[in-house]
């Protein structure tokens, strides 16, 4: 079998198109422009690239983008003061603090200082609780993107066996909650899991969010299963230079799976598209407008 490739890049472009259409409509009908504030502390090169690309795509869908670049020595008090200011600003509907933060800053405290209604990353403890209890929340962008692709590919996920490899707060745990919400039978595996390959072999859906290059091999995959590869790892090429690979060994898995996301061009582009979708959702909720269909759970 050769797997169907789930094209995250094309999917993300479609989601951004839906967001742009909705933004144009609420601008025209209500005079409201959704606004996303991104806060970057320090000069981490990867974070700078992410923030630039988020800002560019925010403007492309017709939203306002507010970038706040603070130096690496910024104190916790100053960062919290900025967040308080953004919480109070009616033009800002979404706030994202780029992680990781420099070591002297307390990430939990900073994230929990964001107004939960503007927490477009879905990391605030209130949103975590709401998601865990099946209530309306802001849903973390990466798992939301994975769920959108799975729903579109399969229609209903009800009754399917899902194995999520990884239990981080930003990917693994919310992914498991979302799959449970869609009535999958969910197993969450992690570094202490015994017989991981055997557990993965029973899955109709495998979501790999581990951070280990090409760890999941084709002989772990049940024929016909859907494989969602969240991993982004840079490895050396034999002839020099580097390339990006996922947590899944793409070539061997694609021979067995029914469908698979590539790296790059799979989950990655969906994460930013879902950030824009969450900002739009936050804006609609704050203004008491109808939420866009199909862009949140
Ligand atoms: P974390 O490091 O926070 O979590 C990794 C998880 O994998 C942990 O739960 C860990 O287990 C588990 N794990 C580690 N080694 C093994 C192993 N040998 N077998 C089974 N489980 C293992 O990573 P994140 O969740 O933040 O990210 C995961 C990957 O996804 C990374 O490659 C990251 O770059 C990528 N990513 C991609 C995004 C995108 O937009 N595409 C967004 C976010 C992340 P334990 O808890 O026991 O330590």
Short mmCIF file of C-alpha atoms and ligand atoms in Angstrom, two decimals:
data_model
loop_
_atom_site.label_atom_id
_atom_site.label_comp_id
_atom_site.label_asym_id
_atom_site.label_seq_id
_atom_site.Cartn_x
_atom_site.Cartn_y
_atom_site.Cartn_z
CA UNK A 1 0.00 0.00 0.00
CA UNK A 2 1.16 3.53 -0.67
CA UNK A 3 -0.35 6.04 1.72
CA UNK A 4 -2.41 9.04 0.70
CA UNK A 5 -0.38 12.13 1.55
CA UNK A 6 -2.33 14.58 3.72
CA UNK A 7 -1.12 17.89 2.34
CA UNK A 8 -0.94 20.19 5.37
CA UNK A 9 0.36 23.08 3.31
CA UNK A 10 -2.68 23.06 1.01
CA UNK A 11 -5.00 22.43 3.95
CA UNK A 12 -3.53 25.38 5.85
CA UNK A 13 -3.90 27.66 2.82
CA UNK A 14 -7.58 26.69 2.70
CA UNK A 15 -8.06 27.41 6.42
CA UNK A 16 -6.33 30.81 6.04
CA UNK A 17 -8.65 31.53 3.09
CA UNK A 18 -11.71 30.76 5.25
CA UNK A 19 -10.31 33.00 8.01
CA UNK A 20 -9.68 35.83 5.53
CA UNK A 21 -13.24 35.61 4.17
CA UNK A 22 -14.70 35.75 7.67
CA UNK A 23 -12.42 38.64 8.68
CA UNK A 24 -13.52 40.63 5.61
CA UNK A 25 -17.15 39.98 6.52
CA UNK A 26 -16.90 41.16 10.15
CA UNK A 27 -14.92 44.20 9.05
CA UNK A 28 -17.59 45.13 6.53
CA UNK A 29 -20.61 44.28 8.69
CA UNK A 30 -19.40 45.33 12.13
CA UNK A 31 -16.32 47.52 11.62
CA UNK A 32 -14.21 45.16 13.72
CA UNK A 33 -10.69 44.04 12.73
CA UNK A 34 -9.34 41.08 14.72
CA UNK A 35 -5.93 41.80 16.26
CA UNK A 36 -3.18 39.40 17.35
CA UNK A 37 -0.39 40.52 19.70
CA UNK A 38 2.76 38.42 19.71
CA UNK A 39 5.30 38.90 22.48
CA UNK A 40 8.88 37.78 21.93
CA UNK A 41 11.43 37.98 24.72
CA UNK A 42 15.08 37.63 23.68
CA UNK A 43 16.80 36.79 20.41
CA UNK A 44 16.31 33.05 19.98
CA UNK A 45 16.76 32.65 16.18
CA UNK A 46 14.06 29.96 15.73
CA UNK A 47 11.56 32.04 17.73
CA UNK A 48 12.37 35.12 15.64
CA UNK A 49 11.60 33.15 12.47
CA UNK A 50 8.27 31.89 13.89
CA UNK A 51 7.24 35.37 15.05
CA UNK A 52 8.07 36.92 11.66
CA UNK A 53 6.09 34.30 9.82
CA UNK A 54 3.11 34.62 12.22
CA UNK A 55 3.09 38.41 11.74
CA UNK A 56 3.20 38.13 7.95
CA UNK A 57 0.34 35.61 7.75
CA UNK A 58 -1.74 37.59 10.28
CA UNK A 59 -1.61 40.64 8.00
CA UNK A 60 -2.28 38.48 4.91
CA UNK A 61 -5.66 37.34 6.30
CA UNK A 62 -6.61 40.97 7.01
CA UNK A 63 -6.00 41.06 10.76
CA UNK A 64 -3.93 43.55 12.71
CA UNK A 65 -0.59 42.24 13.94
CA UNK A 66 1.07 43.80 17.01
CA UNK A 67 4.63 42.63 17.67
CA UNK A 68 6.28 43.32 21.00
CA UNK A 69 9.98 42.49 21.04
CA UNK A 70 11.53 42.69 24.48
CA UNK A 71 15.17 42.22 25.32
CA UNK A 72 16.39 39.01 26.92
CA UNK A 73 16.89 40.69 30.32
CA UNK A 74 13.28 41.90 30.59
CA UNK A 75 12.04 41.44 34.15
CA UNK A 76 9.03 39.37 35.04
CA UNK A 77 7.28 42.50 36.36
CA UNK A 78 7.76 44.33 33.04
CA UNK A 79 6.51 41.33 31.04
CA UNK A 80 3.45 40.99 33.29
CA UNK A 81 2.78 44.73 32.93
CA UNK A 82 2.80 44.37 29.13
CA UNK A 83 0.40 41.42 29.34
CA UNK A 84 -1.94 43.43 31.59
CA UNK A 85 -1.86 46.25 29.04
CA UNK A 86 -2.69 43.83 26.17
CA UNK A 87 -5.46 42.20 28.25
CA UNK A 88 -7.08 45.63 28.63
CA UNK A 89 -6.65 46.68 24.98
CA UNK A 90 -9.94 46.25 23.07
CA UNK A 91 -8.11 46.12 19.72
CA UNK A 92 -6.18 43.02 20.81
CA UNK A 93 -8.27 39.83 20.58
CA UNK A 94 -5.46 37.30 20.80
CA UNK A 95 -2.22 37.28 22.80
CA UNK A 96 0.62 34.85 22.17
CA UNK A 97 3.79 34.79 24.25
CA UNK A 98 6.44 32.99 22.20
CA UNK A 99 7.96 30.08 24.13
CA UNK A 100 10.46 29.17 25.39
CA UNK A 101 11.05 32.20 27.61
CA UNK A 102 14.49 33.02 29.02
CA UNK A 103 15.26 30.97 32.15
CA UNK A 104 14.70 33.79 34.69
CA UNK A 105 11.03 34.11 33.69
CA UNK A 106 8.32 31.82 35.08
CA UNK A 107 6.43 30.48 32.04
CA UNK A 108 3.42 29.20 33.99
CA UNK A 109 2.95 32.52 35.74
CA UNK A 110 3.28 34.47 32.50
CA UNK A 111 0.87 32.24 30.54
CA UNK A 112 -1.69 32.31 33.35
CA UNK A 113 -1.56 36.11 33.40
CA UNK A 114 -3.07 36.22 29.89
CA UNK A 115 -6.84 36.82 29.80
CA UNK A 116 -8.16 33.27 29.02
CA UNK A 117 -10.50 34.76 26.39
CA UNK A 118 -7.43 36.11 24.53
CA UNK A 119 -5.24 33.02 25.14
CA UNK A 120 -5.04 31.93 21.48
CA UNK A 121 -2.40 29.29 22.29
CA UNK A 122 -4.87 27.60 24.65
CA UNK A 123 -2.22 27.11 27.34
CA UNK A 124 -3.93 29.05 30.17
CA UNK A 125 -4.97 26.78 33.02
CA UNK A 126 -8.65 27.79 32.52
CA UNK A 127 -8.57 26.71 28.90
CA UNK A 128 -6.82 23.47 29.82
CA UNK A 129 -9.59 22.78 32.34
CA UNK A 130 -12.36 23.70 29.92
CA UNK A 131 -10.93 21.41 27.22
CA UNK A 132 -10.51 18.59 29.76
CA UNK A 133 -14.15 18.85 30.78
CA UNK A 134 -15.45 19.09 27.21
CA UNK A 135 -16.46 22.74 27.46
CA UNK A 136 -15.93 25.54 24.96
CA UNK A 137 -12.32 26.73 25.23
CA UNK A 138 -9.40 28.07 23.24
CA UNK A 139 -7.81 24.91 21.82
CA UNK A 140 -4.00 24.61 21.42
CA UNK A 141 -3.12 25.25 17.79
CA UNK A 142 -1.03 22.18 16.89
CA UNK A 143 -3.51 19.55 18.15
CA UNK A 144 -6.39 21.57 16.68
CA UNK A 145 -4.68 21.44 13.27
CA UNK A 146 -4.17 17.68 13.60
CA UNK A 147 -7.83 17.18 14.52
CA UNK A 148 -9.03 19.25 11.56
CA UNK A 149 -6.97 17.14 9.15
CA UNK A 150 -8.19 13.89 10.76
CA UNK A 151 -11.85 14.95 10.66
CA UNK A 152 -11.56 16.00 7.03
CA UNK A 153 -9.84 12.77 6.04
CA UNK A 154 -12.10 10.38 7.97
CA UNK A 155 -15.34 12.19 8.62
CA UNK A 156 -16.30 10.64 11.96
CA UNK A 157 -13.50 9.39 14.24
CA UNK A 158 -15.96 7.66 16.56
CA UNK A 159 -14.78 4.30 17.87
CA UNK A 160 -11.32 4.48 16.29
CA UNK A 161 -8.23 3.37 18.25
CA UNK A 162 -5.85 6.33 18.59
CA UNK A 163 -2.34 6.24 20.00
CA UNK A 164 -0.70 9.56 20.86
CA UNK A 165 3.04 9.28 21.42
CA UNK A 166 4.10 12.12 23.74
CA UNK A 167 2.39 13.66 26.77
CA UNK A 168 3.48 17.30 26.65
CA UNK A 169 1.08 20.02 27.75
CA UNK A 170 1.26 21.73 24.36
CA UNK A 171 0.75 18.73 22.05
CA UNK A 172 0.30 15.23 23.50
CA UNK A 173 -2.19 15.86 26.31
CA UNK A 174 -4.54 18.25 24.45
CA UNK A 175 -4.37 15.97 21.38
CA UNK A 176 -5.52 13.06 23.53
CA UNK A 177 -8.37 15.19 24.97
CA UNK A 178 -9.52 16.19 21.49
CA UNK A 179 -9.48 12.60 20.21
CA UNK A 180 -11.39 11.50 23.30
CA UNK A 181 -13.88 14.29 22.61
CA UNK A 182 -14.37 12.78 19.14
CA UNK A 183 -15.05 9.38 20.77
CA UNK A 184 -11.78 7.64 19.90
CA UNK A 185 -10.35 5.04 22.26
CA UNK A 186 -7.16 6.84 23.23
CA UNK A 187 -3.82 5.59 24.51
CA UNK A 188 -1.14 8.12 25.49
CA UNK A 189 2.40 6.73 25.27
CA UNK A 190 5.57 8.35 26.63
CA UNK A 191 9.20 7.66 27.43
CA UNK A 192 8.33 5.09 30.12
CA UNK A 193 5.85 3.18 27.96
CA UNK A 194 6.69 -0.53 27.62
CA UNK A 195 6.33 -2.30 24.26
CA UNK A 196 5.65 0.95 22.39
CA UNK A 197 5.76 -0.73 18.97
CA UNK A 198 3.05 -3.23 19.99
CA UNK A 199 0.85 -0.45 21.32
CA UNK A 200 1.25 1.61 18.15
CA UNK A 201 0.46 -1.48 16.03
CA UNK A 202 -3.13 -1.54 17.25
CA UNK A 203 -3.82 2.09 16.30
CA UNK A 204 -6.12 3.27 13.53
CA UNK A 205 -4.69 6.76 14.19
CA UNK A 206 -1.11 7.42 15.31
CA UNK A 207 -0.05 10.91 16.38
CA UNK A 208 3.70 11.17 16.96
CA UNK A 209 4.80 14.16 19.09
CA UNK A 210 8.08 13.00 20.56
CA UNK A 211 10.99 15.08 19.30
CA UNK A 212 13.02 12.02 18.18
CA UNK A 213 13.93 11.94 14.51
CA UNK A 214 12.28 9.11 12.52
CA UNK A 215 11.58 7.03 15.64
CA UNK A 216 8.33 5.44 14.44
CA UNK A 217 9.10 2.86 11.79
CA UNK A 218 6.84 1.21 9.21
CA UNK A 219 6.72 -2.13 11.03
CA UNK A 220 4.98 -0.37 13.98
CA UNK A 221 2.07 0.71 11.77
CA UNK A 222 -1.15 -1.23 11.25
CA UNK A 223 -1.86 -1.49 7.51
CA UNK A 224 -4.18 1.33 6.49
CA UNK A 225 -3.69 3.43 9.65
CA UNK A 226 -3.51 7.23 9.52
CA UNK A 227 -0.18 8.66 10.70
CA UNK A 228 0.06 12.27 11.87
CA UNK A 229 3.67 13.36 12.33
CA UNK A 230 3.99 16.40 14.62
CA UNK A 231 7.78 16.16 15.03
CA UNK A 232 10.15 18.75 13.61
CA UNK A 233 13.78 17.65 13.86
CA UNK A 234 16.84 18.88 12.01
CA UNK A 235 19.30 16.12 11.07
CA UNK A 236 22.60 16.05 9.20
CA UNK A 237 22.55 14.97 5.56
CA UNK A 238 25.18 12.36 4.53
CA UNK A 239 26.60 14.75 1.95
CA UNK A 240 26.72 17.76 4.28
CA UNK A 241 24.08 20.30 5.30
CA UNK A 242 20.93 19.51 7.23
CA UNK A 243 17.30 18.64 6.53
CA UNK A 244 14.02 18.55 8.45
CA UNK A 245 12.47 15.22 9.39
CA UNK A 246 9.57 14.23 11.61
CA UNK A 247 9.27 11.73 14.44
CA UNK A 248 8.12 9.19 11.86
CA UNK A 249 10.28 7.33 9.38
CA UNK A 250 8.29 8.60 6.41
CA UNK A 251 9.47 6.18 3.72
CA UNK A 252 8.78 2.97 5.63
CA UNK A 253 5.52 4.25 7.21
CA UNK A 254 4.14 5.53 3.89
CA UNK A 255 4.34 1.97 2.50
CA UNK A 256 2.03 0.62 5.21
CA UNK A 257 -0.19 3.52 6.29
CA UNK A 258 -3.44 4.50 4.62
CA UNK A 259 -2.66 8.20 5.02
CA UNK A 260 0.29 10.18 6.34
CA UNK A 261 1.38 13.79 6.89
CA UNK A 262 4.81 14.75 5.51
CA UNK A 263 7.49 16.82 7.25
CA UNK A 264 7.85 19.58 6.21
CA UNK A 265 4.43 20.48 4.79
CA UNK A 266 2.18 18.57 7.18
CA UNK A 267 1.29 19.64 10.70
CA UNK A 268 3.62 22.70 10.78
CA UNK A 269 1.66 24.99 8.41
CA UNK A 270 -1.60 23.99 10.14
CA UNK A 271 -0.31 25.26 13.48
CA UNK A 272 -0.08 28.87 12.27
CA UNK A 273 -3.36 28.59 10.35
CA UNK A 274 -5.04 27.49 13.60
CA UNK A 275 -3.48 30.39 15.48
CA UNK A 276 -5.21 32.74 13.03
CA UNK A 277 -8.44 30.74 13.33
CA UNK A 278 -8.24 30.99 17.14
CA UNK A 279 -7.70 34.76 16.94
CA UNK A 280 -10.79 35.08 14.78
CA UNK A 281 -12.77 32.86 17.16
CA UNK A 282 -11.63 34.96 20.15
CA UNK A 283 -12.65 38.13 18.33
CA UNK A 284 -16.10 36.78 17.43
CA UNK A 285 -16.69 35.58 20.99
CA UNK A 286 -15.65 38.92 22.51
CA UNK A 287 -17.94 40.83 20.12
CA UNK A 288 -20.87 38.41 20.58
CA UNK A 289 -20.78 37.43 16.89
CA UNK A 290 -21.36 33.98 15.37
CA UNK A 291 -18.20 31.88 15.45
CA UNK A 292 -16.74 30.70 12.15
CA UNK A 293 -17.92 27.17 11.33
CA UNK A 294 -15.35 24.39 11.19
CA UNK A 295 -12.47 26.48 12.54
CA UNK A 296 -12.74 25.39 16.15
CA UNK A 297 -14.15 22.45 18.13
P1 LIG B 1 8.28 17.53 24.58
O1 LIG B 1 9.74 17.31 24.63
O2 LIG B 1 7.63 18.51 25.50
O3 LIG B 1 7.54 16.11 24.81
C1 LIG B 1 8.00 14.96 24.17
C2 LIG B 1 7.21 13.76 24.65
O4 LIG B 1 7.72 12.61 24.01
C3 LIG B 1 7.30 13.52 26.15
O5 LIG B 1 6.03 13.23 26.67
C4 LIG B 1 8.23 12.32 26.25
O6 LIG B 1 7.94 11.45 27.33
C5 LIG B 1 7.96 11.60 24.97
N1 LIG B 1 9.09 10.77 24.58
C6 LIG B 1 10.40 11.12 24.52
N2 LIG B 1 11.16 10.08 24.13
C7 LIG B 1 10.31 9.04 23.94
C8 LIG B 1 10.48 7.71 23.54
N3 LIG B 1 11.68 7.20 23.26
N4 LIG B 1 9.39 6.93 23.45
C9 LIG B 1 8.16 7.40 23.73
N5 LIG B 1 7.93 8.69 24.10
C10 LIG B 1 9.00 9.49 24.21
O7 LIG B 1 7.94 17.86 23.06
P2 LIG B 1 6.68 18.62 22.39
O8 LIG B 1 5.43 17.88 22.68
O9 LIG B 1 6.76 20.06 22.65
O10 LIG B 1 7.07 18.42 20.84
C11 LIG B 1 7.17 17.14 20.26
C12 LIG B 1 7.68 17.29 18.83
O11 LIG B 1 6.75 18.06 18.09
C13 LIG B 1 9.01 18.02 18.68
O12 LIG B 1 9.70 17.48 17.57
C14 LIG B 1 8.61 19.46 18.36
O13 LIG B 1 9.59 20.14 17.62
C15 LIG B 1 7.39 19.20 17.53
N6 LIG B 1 6.42 20.29 17.53
C16 LIG B 1 5.91 20.64 16.31
C17 LIG B 1 4.95 21.60 16.22
C18 LIG B 1 4.39 21.92 14.87
O14 LIG B 1 3.82 22.97 14.68
N7 LIG B 1 4.50 20.98 13.92
C19 LIG B 1 4.48 22.35 17.40
C20 LIG B 1 5.00 21.85 18.64
C21 LIG B 1 5.95 20.86 18.68
P3 LIG B 1 8.11 11.88 28.89
O15 LIG B 1 6.95 12.76 29.18
O16 LIG B 1 8.06 10.59 29.59
O17 LIG B 1 9.42 12.59 28.98
#
